[in-house]
Coordinates of C-alpha atoms and ligand atoms in Angstrom, one line a residue:
M5 CA 0.9 13.4 5.0
R6 CA 0.8 10.3 2.8
F7 CA 1.4 7.0 4.5
L8 CA 2.6 3.8 2.9
V9 CA 0.8 1.1 4.8
L10 CA 2.4 -2.4 4.7
S11 CA 1.3 -5.5 6.5
D12 CA 2.0 -9.2 6.7
V13 CA 5.2 -9.1 4.6
H14 CA 6.1 -12.6 5.7
A15 CA 9.7 -12.6 4.6
N16 CA 8.8 -12.2 0.9
A17 CA 11.5 -9.8 -0.4
T18 CA 10.4 -10.1 -4.0
A19 CA 6.9 -9.0 -3.2
L20 CA 8.1 -6.2 -1.0
E21 CA 10.4 -4.8 -3.7
A22 CA 7.6 -4.9 -6.2
A23 CA 5.4 -3.0 -3.8
L24 CA 8.0 -0.4 -3.0
A25 CA 8.8 0.1 -6.7
A26 CA 5.1 0.7 -7.4
A27 CA 4.7 3.1 -4.5
Q28 CA 7.9 5.1 -5.1
G29 CA 7.4 8.8 -4.8
R30 CA 3.9 8.5 -3.5
W31 CA 4.4 8.6 0.3
E32 CA 6.3 10.4 3.0
R33 CA 6.0 8.0 6.0
A34 CA 5.9 4.2 6.0
V35 CA 4.2 2.0 8.6
C36 CA 3.9 -1.8 9.0
L37 CA 1.3 -3.7 10.9
G38 CA 3.4 -6.7 11.8
D39 CA 4.2 -10.3 10.6
L40 CA 7.4 -9.0 9.0
V41 CA 8.7 -12.6 9.0
G42 CA 7.4 -16.2 9.0
Y43 CA 6.4 -18.4 6.0
G44 CA 8.7 -16.8 3.5
P45 CA 12.4 -17.4 2.5
D46 CA 13.9 -13.9 3.1
P47 CA 13.6 -12.9 6.7
N48 CA 16.9 -11.0 6.9
E49 CA 16.5 -9.2 3.6
V50 CA 13.0 -8.0 4.5
L51 CA 14.1 -6.8 8.0
D52 CA 17.2 -5.0 6.5
R53 CA 15.0 -3.3 3.9
L54 CA 12.3 -2.1 6.3
R55 CA 14.8 -1.0 8.9
A56 CA 16.6 1.1 6.3
L57 CA 13.4 2.8 5.3
D58 CA 12.7 3.8 9.0
V59 CA 9.3 2.1 8.9
A60 CA 7.1 2.5 12.0
M61 CA 6.3 -1.1 13.0
I62 CA 4.4 -3.2 15.4
R63 CA 4.8 -6.9 16.0
G64 CA 2.6 -9.7 14.7
N65 CA 2.1 -13.2 16.0
H66 CA 4.7 -14.6 13.6
D67 CA 7.3 -12.0 14.8
K68 CA 6.5 -13.1 18.4
A69 CA 6.9 -16.8 17.4
A70 CA 10.2 -16.2 15.5
S71 CA 11.6 -14.3 18.4
G72 CA 10.9 -17.2 20.8
D73 CA 8.3 -15.2 22.8
P74 CA 6.5 -17.8 25.1
S75 CA 3.3 -15.8 24.8
A76 CA 3.1 -16.5 21.1
E77 CA -0.2 -18.1 20.3
D78 CA -0.1 -21.7 19.4
L79 CA 0.7 -21.9 15.7
N80 CA -0.4 -24.7 13.5
P81 CA 2.4 -27.3 12.8
I82 CA 3.4 -25.8 9.4
A83 CA 3.6 -22.3 10.7
F84 CA 5.6 -23.6 13.7
L85 CA 8.1 -25.3 11.4
A86 CA 8.4 -22.0 9.4
A87 CA 8.9 -20.0 12.6
Q88 CA 11.7 -22.3 13.8
W89 CA 13.4 -22.1 10.4
T90 CA 13.1 -18.3 10.5
R91 CA 14.5 -18.1 14.0
K92 CA 17.6 -20.1 12.8
Q93 CA 18.1 -17.8 9.8
L94 CA 17.9 -14.5 11.6
R95 CA 21.1 -12.6 12.2
P96 CA 21.5 -11.7 15.9
E97 CA 20.7 -8.0 15.3
N98 CA 17.6 -8.8 13.4
R99 CA 16.5 -11.3 16.1
E100 CA 17.0 -8.6 18.7
F101 CA 15.1 -6.2 16.5
I102 CA 11.9 -8.3 16.3
E103 CA 12.2 -9.1 20.0
Q104 CA 11.8 -5.4 20.8
L105 CA 9.0 -4.6 18.4
P106 CA 6.1 -2.9 20.2
R107 CA 2.7 -4.4 20.3
G108 CA -0.2 -2.4 18.9
P109 CA -2.2 -0.3 19.1
L110 CA 0.4 2.3 17.9
R111 CA -0.6 5.8 17.0
V112 CA 1.4 7.3 14.1
G113 CA 0.2 10.8 13.3
E114 CA -3.5 10.6 12.2
L115 CA -3.4 6.8 12.0
T116 CA -3.8 4.0 14.5
L117 CA -2.1 0.7 13.8
V118 CA -3.0 -2.8 15.1
H119 CA -2.0 -6.3 14.0
G120 CA -5.2 -8.2 14.9
S121 CA -8.0 -6.3 16.6
Y122 CA -7.8 -3.1 18.5
Q123 CA -8.3 -5.0 21.8
D124 CA -6.2 -8.1 21.1
E125 CA -3.2 -8.3 18.8
D126 CA -3.9 -12.0 18.1
E127 CA -7.6 -11.7 17.3
Y128 CA -8.8 -12.1 13.6
V129 CA -11.2 -9.5 12.4
F130 CA -13.3 -11.1 9.7
S131 CA -16.8 -9.9 10.5
P132 CA -18.7 -6.7 11.5
P133 CA -19.2 -7.8 15.2
Q134 CA -15.4 -8.4 15.4
A135 CA -14.7 -5.0 13.9
L136 CA -17.1 -3.0 16.1
G137 CA -14.8 -2.6 19.2
G138 CA -12.0 -1.1 17.2
L139 CA -14.3 1.2 15.2
V140 CA -15.7 2.6 18.4
S141 CA -12.6 2.7 20.6
S142 CA -9.8 3.8 18.3
P143 CA -8.6 7.4 18.9
T144 CA -8.4 8.1 15.2
N145 CA -11.1 7.9 12.5
V146 CA -8.9 5.7 10.4
T147 CA -7.4 2.5 11.9
F148 CA -5.4 0.0 10.0
F149 CA -5.3 -3.7 10.9
G150 CA -3.6 -6.8 9.4
H151 CA -3.5 -10.5 10.4
T152 CA -6.3 -11.8 8.1
H153 CA -4.4 -11.0 4.9
I154 CA -7.7 -9.8 3.3
Q155 CA -7.7 -6.4 1.7
G156 CA -10.7 -4.2 2.6
G157 CA -12.4 -3.5 5.9
F158 CA -15.3 -1.8 7.6
S159 CA -16.8 1.6 8.0
Y160 CA -19.1 2.8 10.8
R161 CA -21.5 5.8 11.0
D162 CA -24.6 6.4 13.1
D163 CA -24.8 2.8 14.4
D164 CA -24.6 1.6 10.8
M165 CA -21.7 -0.6 9.7
E166 CA -20.6 -1.3 6.1
V167 CA -18.2 -3.9 4.8
I168 CA -15.7 -2.5 2.3
Q169 CA -14.8 -4.9 -0.4
L170 CA -12.4 -3.9 -3.2
R171 CA -11.4 -5.4 -6.5
V172 CA -8.4 -4.0 -8.3
P173 CA -8.7 -5.0 -12.0
A174 CA -5.6 -6.5 -13.6
G175 CA -3.2 -3.7 -14.5
A176 CA -5.2 -1.0 -12.7
G177 CA -2.8 -0.5 -9.8
F178 CA -5.2 0.6 -7.2
A179 CA -8.8 1.1 -6.1
A180 CA -9.5 4.4 -4.2
L181 CA -11.7 4.8 -1.1
R182 CA -12.8 8.3 -0.1
I183 CA -12.8 9.1 3.6
E184 CA -16.1 10.7 4.6
P185 CA -16.2 13.2 7.5
G186 CA -18.1 11.7 10.5
T187 CA -17.4 8.1 9.4
R188 CA -14.9 5.8 11.1
Y189 CA -12.9 3.2 9.3
L190 CA -11.1 0.0 10.2
L191 CA -9.1 -1.0 7.1
N192 CA -6.8 -3.8 6.0
P193 CA -4.2 -3.0 3.4
G194 CA -3.9 -6.7 2.5
S195 CA -0.8 -8.8 2.7
I196 CA 2.5 -8.1 0.9
G197 CA 3.9 -11.6 1.2
Q198 CA 1.0 -14.1 1.4
P199 CA -2.3 -12.7 0.2
R200 CA -5.4 -14.8 1.1
D201 CA -8.2 -13.1 -0.7
S202 CA -7.8 -15.1 -3.9
D203 CA -5.7 -12.5 -5.6
P204 CA -2.0 -13.5 -5.6
R205 CA -0.7 -10.0 -6.2
A206 CA 1.1 -8.2 -3.4
A207 CA -1.3 -5.9 -1.5
F208 CA -0.7 -2.6 0.3
A209 CA -2.3 0.8 0.8
I210 CA -1.4 4.4 0.5
A211 CA -3.3 6.7 2.9
D212 CA -3.4 10.3 1.9
R213 CA -4.8 11.9 5.1
E214 CA -4.7 15.5 3.7
H215 CA -7.0 14.7 0.7
G216 CA -9.0 12.0 2.5
V217 CA -8.2 9.2 0.1
I218 CA -7.0 5.7 0.7
E219 CA -5.6 3.8 -2.2
F220 CA -5.7 0.0 -2.1
W221 CA -3.0 -1.4 -4.3
R222 CA -2.3 -4.7 -6.0
V223 CA 1.0 -5.4 -7.7
P224 CA 2.2 -8.5 -9.5
Y225 CA 5.6 -10.0 -8.6
D226 CA 7.7 -12.9 -9.6
I227 CA 6.0 -15.6 -7.5
L228 CA 8.0 -18.4 -9.1
A229 CA 11.3 -16.9 -7.9
V230 CA 10.1 -16.9 -4.4
Q231 CA 8.7 -20.4 -4.6
Q232 CA 12.1 -21.6 -5.9
R233 CA 13.9 -20.0 -2.9
M234 CA 11.4 -21.7 -0.6
V235 CA 12.1 -25.1 -2.3
N236 CA 15.8 -24.5 -1.8
A237 CA 15.2 -23.7 1.8
D238 CA 13.1 -26.8 2.3
L239 CA 10.2 -24.9 3.6
P240 CA 6.8 -26.8 3.9
A241 CA 5.2 -27.5 0.5
P242 CA 1.7 -26.0 1.3
L243 CA 3.3 -22.7 2.0
I244 CA 5.0 -22.8 -1.4
T245 CA 1.9 -23.7 -3.5
R246 CA -0.5 -21.3 -1.8
L247 CA 1.4 -18.2 -3.0
A248 CA 0.3 -18.9 -6.6
F249 CA -3.4 -18.9 -5.6
G250 CA -3.5 -16.1 -3.1
R251 CA -5.1 -18.4 -0.5
Ligands
LIG24 ZN1 0.2 -12.7 8.9

C-alpha cells in the first residue's frame, strides 16, 4: 500500500492542488495529520477537496480553534484572528466536519498518525528528547507527525537516535528514505500550506510500505495567487509575507 501523507494544509488550496497533481497516480490511500484550516484563504475549498478524496484525517490545534473548541490551546493574537476569520467563512457542514475530527494517535494500516507528539496532540516535536516517547510507544515502526511544519524527523535503533534532515534540490521532486528493518521512525511530511523550514515549496510525503521507501516531496506553487486572496480577505500581513520565505 502506498500512502499519500499530507499535513498542515492551512487552507491553502493552490498548494494542495499542486501537491495532488505531483502525486497523481502514485498512491492508493491518503491521510492527513491535521491543521486542515487556519492561516490560509481557502478553508471551504480545502475541506471540500479532502473530503471528496476520502482522506483519513485527525484534528490539529487550528482545526480545534476554528471549530470553537474551548480546549484549543491559546493561540497567538495573529493565529487567533485567522481562526476567527476561518470560523466565519466555514459553511455549516464543513464546520460540523472539523468539529467531529478525531484526535490522534490514529492507526491507518501500517502507519500511526499524530498531529503534535504521540502523547500530546498540541506538543511540538523539534528535538530528539521530544521524539523519544513516540518512537518507543507507537504501535507501528513508522509514525507520522505534523505541527512543526518542518520536513524530516527521527529514527531510533538500539538506544541510538538519529535526526533525519532532507534537502530536495530545485526541480528534483523528492528525496527518498529507505526504511530499515528493526529501526523505528517518527517522520514529518512537512507542511502543504505554510512551510517553515526555509523552503517555500509545498511539502508532503509518499510512504510505500511494501517496498520500505518514504519519499519526501517538495512542489512549487503559485504563492502570489494565494497571497493576493489573503490580501483580499484582509488576513494579517505577517501570515501573507511568510509564505514567500517558507518561515
Ligand atoms: Zn499547523
